[in-house]
PDB file of C-alpha atoms in Angstrom:
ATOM      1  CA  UNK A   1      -1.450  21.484   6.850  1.00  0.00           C
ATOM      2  CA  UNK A   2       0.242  21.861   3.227  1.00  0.00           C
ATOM      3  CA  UNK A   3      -1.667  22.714   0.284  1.00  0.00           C
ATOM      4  CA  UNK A   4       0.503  22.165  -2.951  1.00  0.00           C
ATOM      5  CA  UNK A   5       1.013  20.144  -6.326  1.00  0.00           C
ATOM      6  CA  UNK A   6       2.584  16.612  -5.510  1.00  0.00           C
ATOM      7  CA  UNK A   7       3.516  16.893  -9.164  1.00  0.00           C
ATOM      8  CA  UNK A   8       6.103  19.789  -8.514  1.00  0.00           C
ATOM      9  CA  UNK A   9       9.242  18.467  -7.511  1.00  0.00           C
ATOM     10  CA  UNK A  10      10.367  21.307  -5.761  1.00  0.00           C
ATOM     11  CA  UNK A  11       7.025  21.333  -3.102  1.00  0.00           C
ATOM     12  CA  UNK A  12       7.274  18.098  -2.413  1.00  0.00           C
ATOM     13  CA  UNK A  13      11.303  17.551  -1.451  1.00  0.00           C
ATOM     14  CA  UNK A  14       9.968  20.966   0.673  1.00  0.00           C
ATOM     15  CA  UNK A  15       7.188  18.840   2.042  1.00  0.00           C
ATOM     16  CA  UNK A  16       8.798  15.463   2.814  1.00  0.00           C
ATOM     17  CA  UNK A  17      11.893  16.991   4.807  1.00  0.00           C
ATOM     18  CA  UNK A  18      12.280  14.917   8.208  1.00  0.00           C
ATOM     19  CA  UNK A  19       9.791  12.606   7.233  1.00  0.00           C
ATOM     20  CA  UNK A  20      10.355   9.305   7.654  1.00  0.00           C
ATOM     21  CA  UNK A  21       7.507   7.273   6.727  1.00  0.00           C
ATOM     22  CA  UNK A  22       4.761   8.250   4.218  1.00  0.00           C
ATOM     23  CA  UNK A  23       1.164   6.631   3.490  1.00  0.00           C
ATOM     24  CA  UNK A  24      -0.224   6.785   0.041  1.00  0.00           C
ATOM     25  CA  UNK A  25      -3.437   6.019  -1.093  1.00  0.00           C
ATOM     26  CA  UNK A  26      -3.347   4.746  -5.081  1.00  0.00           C
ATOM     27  CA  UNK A  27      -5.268   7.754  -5.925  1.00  0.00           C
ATOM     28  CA  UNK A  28      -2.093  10.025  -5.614  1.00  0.00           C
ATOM     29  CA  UNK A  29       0.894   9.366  -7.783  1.00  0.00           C
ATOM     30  CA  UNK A  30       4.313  11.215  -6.565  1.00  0.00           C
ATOM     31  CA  UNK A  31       6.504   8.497  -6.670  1.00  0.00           C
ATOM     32  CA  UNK A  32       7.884   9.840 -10.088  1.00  0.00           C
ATOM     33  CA  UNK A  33      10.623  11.593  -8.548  1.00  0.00           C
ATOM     34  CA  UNK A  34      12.668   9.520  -5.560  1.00  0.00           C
ATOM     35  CA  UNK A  35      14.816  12.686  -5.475  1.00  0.00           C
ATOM     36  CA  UNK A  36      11.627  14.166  -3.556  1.00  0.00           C
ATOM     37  CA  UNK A  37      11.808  11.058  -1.308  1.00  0.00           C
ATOM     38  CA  UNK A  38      15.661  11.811   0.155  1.00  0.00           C
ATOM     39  CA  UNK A  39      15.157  10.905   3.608  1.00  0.00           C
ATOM     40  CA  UNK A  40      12.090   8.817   3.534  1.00  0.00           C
ATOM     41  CA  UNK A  41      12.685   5.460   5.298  1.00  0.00           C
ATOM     42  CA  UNK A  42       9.707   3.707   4.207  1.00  0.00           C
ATOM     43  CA  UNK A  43       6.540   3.710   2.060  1.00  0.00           C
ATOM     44  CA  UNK A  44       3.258   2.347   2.775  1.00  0.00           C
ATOM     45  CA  UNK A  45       0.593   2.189  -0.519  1.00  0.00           C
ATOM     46  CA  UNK A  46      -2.576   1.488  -0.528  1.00  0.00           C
ATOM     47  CA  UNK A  47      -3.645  -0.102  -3.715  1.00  0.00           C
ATOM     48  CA  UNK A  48      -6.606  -1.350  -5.089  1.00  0.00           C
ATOM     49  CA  UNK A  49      -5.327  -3.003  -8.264  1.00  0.00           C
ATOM     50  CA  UNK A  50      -6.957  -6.197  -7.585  1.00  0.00           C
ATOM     51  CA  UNK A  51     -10.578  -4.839  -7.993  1.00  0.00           C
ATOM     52  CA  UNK A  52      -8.949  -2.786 -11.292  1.00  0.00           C
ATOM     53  CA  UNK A  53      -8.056  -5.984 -12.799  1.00  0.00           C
ATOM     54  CA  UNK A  54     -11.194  -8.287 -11.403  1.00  0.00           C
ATOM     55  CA  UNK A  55     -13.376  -5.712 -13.124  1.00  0.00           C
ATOM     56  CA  UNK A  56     -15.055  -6.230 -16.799  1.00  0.00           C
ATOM     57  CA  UNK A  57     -17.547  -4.904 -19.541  1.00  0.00           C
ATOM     58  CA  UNK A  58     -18.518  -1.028 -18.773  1.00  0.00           C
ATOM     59  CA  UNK A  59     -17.115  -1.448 -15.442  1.00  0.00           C
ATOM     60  CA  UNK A  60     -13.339  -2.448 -16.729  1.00  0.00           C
ATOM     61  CA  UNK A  61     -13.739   1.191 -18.957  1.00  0.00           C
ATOM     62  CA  UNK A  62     -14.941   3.415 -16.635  1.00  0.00           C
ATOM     63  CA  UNK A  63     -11.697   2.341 -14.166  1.00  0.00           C
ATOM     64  CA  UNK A  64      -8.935   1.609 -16.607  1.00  0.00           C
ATOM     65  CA  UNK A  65      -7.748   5.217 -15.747  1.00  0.00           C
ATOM     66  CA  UNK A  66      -7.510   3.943 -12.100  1.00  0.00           C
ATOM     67  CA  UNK A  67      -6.130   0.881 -12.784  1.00  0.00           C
ATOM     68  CA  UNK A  68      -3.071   2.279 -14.841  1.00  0.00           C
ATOM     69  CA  UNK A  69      -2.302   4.335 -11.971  1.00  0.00           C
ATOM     70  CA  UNK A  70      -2.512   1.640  -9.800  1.00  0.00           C
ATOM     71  CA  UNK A  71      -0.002  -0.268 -12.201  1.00  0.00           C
ATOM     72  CA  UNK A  72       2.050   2.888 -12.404  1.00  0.00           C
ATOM     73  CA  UNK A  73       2.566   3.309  -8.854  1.00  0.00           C
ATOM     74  CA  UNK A  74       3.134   0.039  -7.471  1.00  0.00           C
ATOM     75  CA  UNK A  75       5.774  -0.557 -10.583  1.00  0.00           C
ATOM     76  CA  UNK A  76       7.126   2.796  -9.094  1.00  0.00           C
ATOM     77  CA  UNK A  77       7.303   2.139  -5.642  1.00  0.00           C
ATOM     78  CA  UNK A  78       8.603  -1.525  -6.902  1.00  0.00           C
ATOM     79  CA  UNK A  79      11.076   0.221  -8.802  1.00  0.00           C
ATOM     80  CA  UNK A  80      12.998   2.112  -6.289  1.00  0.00           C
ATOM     81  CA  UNK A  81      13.038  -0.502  -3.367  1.00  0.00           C
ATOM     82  CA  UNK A  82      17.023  -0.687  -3.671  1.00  0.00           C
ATOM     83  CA  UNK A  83      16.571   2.783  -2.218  1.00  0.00           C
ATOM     84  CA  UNK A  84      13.189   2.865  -0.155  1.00  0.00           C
ATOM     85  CA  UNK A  85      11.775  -0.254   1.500  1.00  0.00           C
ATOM     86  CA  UNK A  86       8.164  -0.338   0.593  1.00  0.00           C
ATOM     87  CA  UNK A  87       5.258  -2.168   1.882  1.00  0.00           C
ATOM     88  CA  UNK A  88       1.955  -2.138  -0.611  1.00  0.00           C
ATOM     89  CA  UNK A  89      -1.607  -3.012   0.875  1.00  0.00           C
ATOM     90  CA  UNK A  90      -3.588  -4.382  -2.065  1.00  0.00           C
ATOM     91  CA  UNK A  91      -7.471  -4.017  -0.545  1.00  0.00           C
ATOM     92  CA  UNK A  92     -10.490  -5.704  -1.646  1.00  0.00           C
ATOM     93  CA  UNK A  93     -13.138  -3.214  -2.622  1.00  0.00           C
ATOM     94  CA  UNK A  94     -13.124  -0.426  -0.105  1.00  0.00           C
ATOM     95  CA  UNK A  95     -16.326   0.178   1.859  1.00  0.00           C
ATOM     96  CA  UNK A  96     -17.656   3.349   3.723  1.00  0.00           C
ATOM     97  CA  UNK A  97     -18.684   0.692   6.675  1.00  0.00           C
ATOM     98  CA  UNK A  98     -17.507   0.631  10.061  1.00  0.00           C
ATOM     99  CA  UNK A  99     -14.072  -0.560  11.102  1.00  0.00           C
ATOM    100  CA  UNK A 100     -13.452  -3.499  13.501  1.00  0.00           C
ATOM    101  CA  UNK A 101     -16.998  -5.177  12.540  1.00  0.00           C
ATOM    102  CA  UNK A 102     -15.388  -8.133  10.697  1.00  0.00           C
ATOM    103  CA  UNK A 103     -12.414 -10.260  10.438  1.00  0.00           C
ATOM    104  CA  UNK A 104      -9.535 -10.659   7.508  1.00  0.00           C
ATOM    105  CA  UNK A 105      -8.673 -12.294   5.081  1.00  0.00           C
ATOM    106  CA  UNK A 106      -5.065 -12.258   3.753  1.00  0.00           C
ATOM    107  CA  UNK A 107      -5.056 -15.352   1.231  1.00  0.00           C
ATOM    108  CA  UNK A 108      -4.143 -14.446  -1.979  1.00  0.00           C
ATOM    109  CA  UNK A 109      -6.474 -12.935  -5.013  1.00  0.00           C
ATOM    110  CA  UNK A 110      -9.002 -12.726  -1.569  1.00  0.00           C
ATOM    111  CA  UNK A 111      -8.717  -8.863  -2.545  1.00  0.00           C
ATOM    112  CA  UNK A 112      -9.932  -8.775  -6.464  1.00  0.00           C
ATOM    113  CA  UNK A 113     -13.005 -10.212  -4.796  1.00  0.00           C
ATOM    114  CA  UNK A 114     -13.462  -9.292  -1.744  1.00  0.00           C
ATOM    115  CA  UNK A 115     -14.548  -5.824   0.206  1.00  0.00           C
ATOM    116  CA  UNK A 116     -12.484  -4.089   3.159  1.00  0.00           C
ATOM    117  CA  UNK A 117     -13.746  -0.752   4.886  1.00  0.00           C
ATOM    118  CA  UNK A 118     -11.892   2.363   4.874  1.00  0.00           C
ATOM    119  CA  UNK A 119     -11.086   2.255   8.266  1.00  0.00           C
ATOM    120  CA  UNK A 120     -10.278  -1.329   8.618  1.00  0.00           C
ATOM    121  CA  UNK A 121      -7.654  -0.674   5.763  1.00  0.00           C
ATOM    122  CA  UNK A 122      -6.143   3.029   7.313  1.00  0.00           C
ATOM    123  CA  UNK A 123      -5.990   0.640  10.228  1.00  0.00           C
ATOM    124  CA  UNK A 124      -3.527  -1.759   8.500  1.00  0.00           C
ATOM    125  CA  UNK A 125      -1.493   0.955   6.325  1.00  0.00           C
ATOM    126  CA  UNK A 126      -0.730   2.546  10.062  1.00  0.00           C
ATOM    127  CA  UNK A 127       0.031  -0.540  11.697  1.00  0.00           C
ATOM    128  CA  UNK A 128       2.435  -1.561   8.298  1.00  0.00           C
ATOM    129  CA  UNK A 129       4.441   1.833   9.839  1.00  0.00           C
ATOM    130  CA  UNK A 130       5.538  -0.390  12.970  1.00  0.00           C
ATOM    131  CA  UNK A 131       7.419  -2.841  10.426  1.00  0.00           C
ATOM    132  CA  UNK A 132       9.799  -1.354   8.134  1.00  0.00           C
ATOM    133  CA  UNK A 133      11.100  -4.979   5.254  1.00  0.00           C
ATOM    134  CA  UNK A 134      14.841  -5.226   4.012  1.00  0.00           C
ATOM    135  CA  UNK A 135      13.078  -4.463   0.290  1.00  0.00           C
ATOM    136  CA  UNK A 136       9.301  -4.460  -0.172  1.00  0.00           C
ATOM    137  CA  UNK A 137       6.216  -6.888   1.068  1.00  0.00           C
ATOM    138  CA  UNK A 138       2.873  -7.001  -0.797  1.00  0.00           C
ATOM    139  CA  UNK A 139      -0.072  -7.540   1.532  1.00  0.00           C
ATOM    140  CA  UNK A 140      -3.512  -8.806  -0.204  1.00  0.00           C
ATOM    141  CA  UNK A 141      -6.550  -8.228   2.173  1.00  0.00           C
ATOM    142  CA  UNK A 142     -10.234  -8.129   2.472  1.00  0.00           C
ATOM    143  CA  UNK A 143     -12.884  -8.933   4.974  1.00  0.00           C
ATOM    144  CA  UNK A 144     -12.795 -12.268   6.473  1.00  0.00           C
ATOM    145  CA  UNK A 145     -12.779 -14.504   8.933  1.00  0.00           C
ATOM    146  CA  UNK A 146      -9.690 -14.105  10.448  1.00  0.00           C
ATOM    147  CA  UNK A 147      -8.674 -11.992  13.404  1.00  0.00           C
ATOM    148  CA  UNK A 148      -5.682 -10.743  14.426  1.00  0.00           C
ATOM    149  CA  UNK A 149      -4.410  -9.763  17.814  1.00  0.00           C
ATOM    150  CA  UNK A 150      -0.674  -9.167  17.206  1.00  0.00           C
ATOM    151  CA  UNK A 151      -0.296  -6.856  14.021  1.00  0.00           C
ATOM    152  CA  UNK A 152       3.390  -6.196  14.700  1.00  0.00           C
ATOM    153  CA  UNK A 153       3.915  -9.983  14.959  1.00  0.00           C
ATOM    154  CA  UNK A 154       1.842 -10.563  11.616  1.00  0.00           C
ATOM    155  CA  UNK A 155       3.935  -8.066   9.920  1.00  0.00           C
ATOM    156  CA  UNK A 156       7.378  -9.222  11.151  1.00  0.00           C
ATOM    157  CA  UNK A 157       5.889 -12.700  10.099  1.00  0.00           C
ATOM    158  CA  UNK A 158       5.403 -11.549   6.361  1.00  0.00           C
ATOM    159  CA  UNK A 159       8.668  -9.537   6.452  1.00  0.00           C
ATOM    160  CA  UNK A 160      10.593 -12.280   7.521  1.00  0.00           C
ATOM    161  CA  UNK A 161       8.206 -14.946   4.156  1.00  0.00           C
ATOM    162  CA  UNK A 162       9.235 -11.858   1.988  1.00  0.00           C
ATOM    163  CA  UNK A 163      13.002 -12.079   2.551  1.00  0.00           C
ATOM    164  CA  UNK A 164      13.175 -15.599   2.453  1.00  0.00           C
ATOM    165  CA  UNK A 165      11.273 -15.448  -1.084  1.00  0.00           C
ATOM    166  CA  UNK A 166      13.659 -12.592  -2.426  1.00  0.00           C
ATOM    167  CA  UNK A 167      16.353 -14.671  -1.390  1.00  0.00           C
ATOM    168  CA  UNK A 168      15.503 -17.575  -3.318  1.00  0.00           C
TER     169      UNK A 168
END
Protein backbone atom coordinates (compact mmCIF):
# COMPACT_ATOMS: atom_id res chain seq x y z
CA UNK A 1 0.00 0.00 0.00
CA UNK A 2 1.04 3.59 -1.48
CA UNK A 3 -0.39 6.67 -0.26
CA UNK A 4 0.54 9.64 -2.65
CA UNK A 5 -0.73 12.41 -5.20
CA UNK A 6 -1.46 10.72 -8.70
CA UNK A 7 -1.08 14.32 -9.79
CA UNK A 8 2.78 14.39 -9.01
CA UNK A 9 4.63 13.06 -11.73
CA UNK A 10 7.45 12.06 -9.89
CA UNK A 11 5.20 9.52 -7.29
CA UNK A 12 3.58 8.05 -9.79
CA UNK A 13 6.59 6.94 -12.47
CA UNK A 14 7.86 5.74 -8.60
CA UNK A 15 4.59 3.92 -8.26
CA UNK A 16 3.98 2.32 -11.68
CA UNK A 17 7.63 0.73 -11.99
CA UNK A 18 7.20 -3.08 -13.12
CA UNK A 19 3.71 -2.68 -13.58
CA UNK A 20 2.27 -3.92 -16.37
CA UNK A 21 -1.33 -3.49 -16.38
CA UNK A 22 -3.29 -0.80 -14.46
CA UNK A 23 -7.20 -0.46 -13.66
CA UNK A 24 -8.71 2.94 -13.40
CA UNK A 25 -11.87 3.87 -12.26
CA UNK A 26 -13.13 7.42 -14.10
CA UNK A 27 -12.99 9.00 -10.79
CA UNK A 28 -9.09 9.24 -10.92
CA UNK A 29 -7.42 11.14 -13.68
CA UNK A 30 -3.44 10.39 -14.10
CA UNK A 31 -3.32 9.80 -17.54
CA UNK A 32 -1.93 13.43 -18.05
CA UNK A 33 1.51 12.34 -18.06
CA UNK A 34 2.33 8.91 -20.29
CA UNK A 35 5.92 9.60 -19.15
CA UNK A 36 4.54 8.14 -15.68
CA UNK A 37 3.17 5.19 -17.72
CA UNK A 38 6.88 3.92 -19.20
CA UNK A 39 6.44 0.35 -18.88
CA UNK A 40 2.76 -0.06 -18.63
CA UNK A 41 1.50 -2.61 -21.21
CA UNK A 42 -2.05 -1.96 -20.96
CA UNK A 43 -4.87 0.15 -19.47
CA UNK A 44 -8.18 -0.85 -18.37
CA UNK A 45 -10.86 2.33 -17.53
CA UNK A 46 -13.79 2.19 -16.14
CA UNK A 47 -16.04 4.90 -17.36
CA UNK A 48 -19.32 5.95 -16.79
CA UNK A 49 -19.74 8.60 -19.48
CA UNK A 50 -22.83 7.16 -20.80
CA UNK A 51 -24.96 7.93 -17.63
CA UNK A 52 -22.92 11.62 -17.72
CA UNK A 53 -24.32 12.28 -21.02
CA UNK A 54 -27.97 10.39 -20.59
CA UNK A 55 -28.43 12.71 -17.64
CA UNK A 56 -30.59 16.16 -17.75
CA UNK A 57 -32.18 19.17 -15.78
CA UNK A 58 -30.55 19.40 -12.06
CA UNK A 59 -29.20 16.05 -12.56
CA UNK A 60 -26.99 17.01 -15.89
CA UNK A 61 -25.47 20.08 -13.30
CA UNK A 62 -24.77 18.39 -10.39
CA UNK A 63 -22.48 15.71 -12.70
CA UNK A 64 -21.07 17.86 -15.43
CA UNK A 65 -17.87 17.91 -13.21
CA UNK A 66 -17.91 14.06 -13.60
CA UNK A 67 -18.73 13.95 -16.93
CA UNK A 68 -15.77 16.26 -18.13
CA UNK A 69 -13.53 13.98 -16.44
CA UNK A 70 -14.98 11.21 -17.94
CA UNK A 71 -14.47 13.04 -21.42
CA UNK A 72 -11.00 14.00 -20.29
CA UNK A 73 -9.83 10.66 -19.56
CA UNK A 74 -11.12 8.50 -22.14
CA UNK A 75 -9.82 11.35 -24.83
CA UNK A 76 -6.55 10.72 -22.78
CA UNK A 77 -6.31 7.21 -22.70
CA UNK A 78 -7.63 7.51 -26.55
CA UNK A 79 -4.90 9.76 -27.10
CA UNK A 80 -1.90 7.78 -26.32
CA UNK A 81 -2.99 4.30 -27.75
CA UNK A 82 0.01 4.51 -30.38
CA UNK A 83 1.92 3.97 -27.15
CA UNK A 84 -0.42 2.02 -24.61
CA UNK A 85 -3.15 -0.34 -25.81
CA UNK A 86 -6.19 0.55 -23.86
CA UNK A 87 -9.40 -1.12 -23.23
CA UNK A 88 -12.36 1.33 -21.70
CA UNK A 89 -15.48 -0.29 -19.90
CA UNK A 90 -18.29 2.24 -20.34
CA UNK A 91 -20.93 0.89 -17.38
CA UNK A 92 -24.48 1.57 -17.06
CA UNK A 93 -25.25 3.16 -13.74
CA UNK A 94 -23.23 1.41 -11.10
CA UNK A 95 -25.13 -0.31 -8.29
CA UNK A 96 -24.04 -1.32 -4.67
CA UNK A 97 -26.00 -4.82 -5.48
CA UNK A 98 -24.62 -8.13 -5.56
CA UNK A 99 -22.45 -9.47 -8.35
CA UNK A 100 -23.35 -12.53 -10.50
CA UNK A 101 -27.29 -11.98 -9.82
CA UNK A 102 -28.03 -10.94 -13.44
CA UNK A 103 -26.97 -11.25 -16.94
CA UNK A 104 -25.34 -8.54 -19.59
CA UNK A 105 -25.98 -6.60 -21.86
CA UNK A 106 -23.29 -5.34 -24.30
CA UNK A 107 -25.47 -3.67 -27.19
CA UNK A 108 -24.67 -0.34 -27.70
CA UNK A 109 -26.06 3.00 -25.73
CA UNK A 110 -27.45 -0.26 -23.34
CA UNK A 111 -25.08 1.64 -20.75
CA UNK A 112 -26.55 5.47 -20.73
CA UNK A 113 -29.60 3.52 -19.63
CA UNK A 114 -28.98 0.80 -18.02
CA UNK A 115 -27.51 -0.22 -14.31
CA UNK A 116 -24.42 -2.67 -13.64
CA UNK A 117 -23.20 -3.50 -9.96
CA UNK A 118 -19.88 -2.73 -8.70
CA UNK A 119 -18.82 -6.05 -8.59
CA UNK A 120 -20.25 -7.29 -11.76
CA UNK A 121 -18.19 -4.39 -13.43
CA UNK A 122 -14.58 -4.98 -11.20
CA UNK A 123 -15.45 -8.40 -12.53
CA UNK A 124 -15.17 -7.35 -16.22
CA UNK A 125 -12.26 -4.59 -15.82
CA UNK A 126 -10.18 -7.82 -14.31
CA UNK A 127 -11.17 -10.18 -16.81
CA UNK A 128 -10.35 -7.16 -19.74
CA UNK A 129 -6.53 -7.83 -18.05
CA UNK A 130 -6.53 -11.43 -19.79
CA UNK A 131 -6.85 -9.59 -23.33
CA UNK A 132 -4.41 -7.02 -24.10
CA UNK A 133 -5.94 -5.14 -28.26
CA UNK A 134 -3.30 -4.04 -30.98
CA UNK A 135 -4.78 -0.23 -30.07
CA UNK A 136 -7.84 0.26 -27.86
CA UNK A 137 -11.55 -1.52 -27.60
CA UNK A 138 -14.53 0.30 -26.02
CA UNK A 139 -16.85 -2.07 -24.17
CA UNK A 140 -20.58 -0.67 -23.40
CA UNK A 141 -22.31 -2.79 -20.62
CA UNK A 142 -25.13 -3.02 -18.24
CA UNK A 143 -27.34 -5.62 -16.74
CA UNK A 144 -29.03 -7.90 -19.05
CA UNK A 145 -29.99 -10.84 -20.27
CA UNK A 146 -27.08 -12.24 -21.54
CA UNK A 147 -24.60 -14.59 -19.94
CA UNK A 148 -21.34 -15.30 -20.60
CA UNK A 149 -19.27 -18.35 -19.94
CA UNK A 150 -16.04 -17.65 -21.88
CA UNK A 151 -14.83 -13.99 -20.98
CA UNK A 152 -11.42 -14.52 -22.58
CA UNK A 153 -13.21 -15.72 -25.75
CA UNK A 154 -15.67 -12.60 -25.61
CA UNK A 155 -12.78 -10.36 -25.32
CA UNK A 156 -10.56 -11.87 -28.05
CA UNK A 157 -13.95 -11.70 -30.02
CA UNK A 158 -14.19 -7.79 -29.60
CA UNK A 159 -10.40 -7.41 -30.03
CA UNK A 160 -10.34 -9.15 -33.09
CA UNK A 161 -14.30 -6.53 -34.36
CA UNK A 162 -11.96 -3.67 -33.06
CA UNK A 163 -9.03 -4.31 -35.41
CA UNK A 164 -10.99 -5.09 -38.23
CA UNK A 165 -12.91 -1.60 -37.68
CA UNK A 166 -9.52 0.38 -37.21
CA UNK A 167 -8.47 -1.16 -40.24
CA UNK A 168 -11.14 -0.01 -42.34
Amino acid sequence: SITGDVNDPPFLKKTLKGIRSVISPSSEIFFSDIESLEGVQHIVLLSQLAVYRGSDGIQALIQSNAKKLAEKNESMVMNYSNKIPYTIIRAGLLQDTQGSQQGFNFKEGSNAQGKLSKEDVAFICVEALNAVPKRGLVVEVANGEETVSDWKELFNKWIQNADEEQLQ
